[in-house]
XYZ file of C-alpha atoms in Angstrom:
71
model
C -28.479 -0.297 17.153
C -28.941 3.243 15.849
C -25.196 3.629 15.215
C -25.077 0.421 13.229
C -28.045 1.518 11.135
C -26.481 4.944 10.580
C -23.180 3.356 9.550
C -24.889 1.009 7.098
C -26.913 3.885 5.633
C -23.840 6.080 5.112
C -21.840 3.182 3.687
C -24.643 2.238 1.293
C -25.066 5.839 0.149
C -21.324 6.099 -0.590
C -21.359 2.825 -2.466
C -24.331 3.867 -4.635
C -22.835 7.335 -5.202
C -19.592 5.719 -6.388
C -21.511 3.504 -8.819
C -23.372 6.532 -10.213
C -20.097 8.386 -10.761
C -18.639 5.410 -12.606
C -21.797 4.915 -14.678
C -21.749 8.470 -16.022
C -17.930 8.648 -16.141
C -17.815 11.620 -13.755
C -14.684 12.611 -11.851
C -14.918 14.746 -8.730
C -11.166 15.330 -8.694
C -9.381 16.020 -11.956
C -6.218 14.146 -12.815
C -3.061 16.157 -12.344
C -0.255 16.161 -14.859
C 3.244 17.375 -14.087
C 4.394 18.580 -17.463
C 6.602 21.662 -17.685
C 8.526 22.389 -20.871
C 7.921 18.828 -22.050
C 9.413 17.259 -18.894
C 7.526 14.774 -16.737
C 7.779 14.714 -12.944
C 10.851 12.465 -12.937
C 12.779 14.882 -15.109
C 11.556 17.845 -13.048
C 12.822 16.202 -9.856
C 16.320 16.155 -11.371
C 16.190 19.651 -12.891
C 18.249 22.121 -10.795
C 16.553 25.237 -12.166
C 13.091 23.872 -11.400
C 14.104 22.928 -7.854
C 15.569 26.376 -7.317
C 12.394 28.053 -8.596
C 10.208 25.943 -6.302
C 12.399 26.748 -3.295
C 12.167 30.450 -4.130
C 8.357 30.363 -4.408
C 7.791 28.507 -1.150
C 10.478 30.298 0.834
C 7.954 32.825 2.205
C 5.803 30.450 4.271
C 7.538 27.098 4.047
C 11.016 25.679 4.326
C 12.889 23.002 2.453
C 14.910 20.284 4.170
C 16.687 18.200 1.554
C 13.943 16.904 -0.735
C 11.093 17.616 1.732
C 8.952 20.750 1.912
C 7.385 21.750 5.231
C 4.652 24.394 5.510
C-alpha cells in the first residue's frame, strides 16, 4: 500500500510540475539548433569537411564506424 501511495504522489507531483512549466512557458532543456555556416543538419551530414572535422575532434576518446560514433 505504501508503494502505491508513493507512486501516486510522485506521479501527481510530476504532472503538476509539468503543468506549471507549461503555464509559465518555462523550458528546462533548451532547444538545440544545428546551424553551421548557414547549413542545417541534413546538409552537415553530407558535408565531407564537416565530417572530417568531427572525426578529428572525437578521435582522442571515441572512434567512428561508418556513420556511428562510439565513446
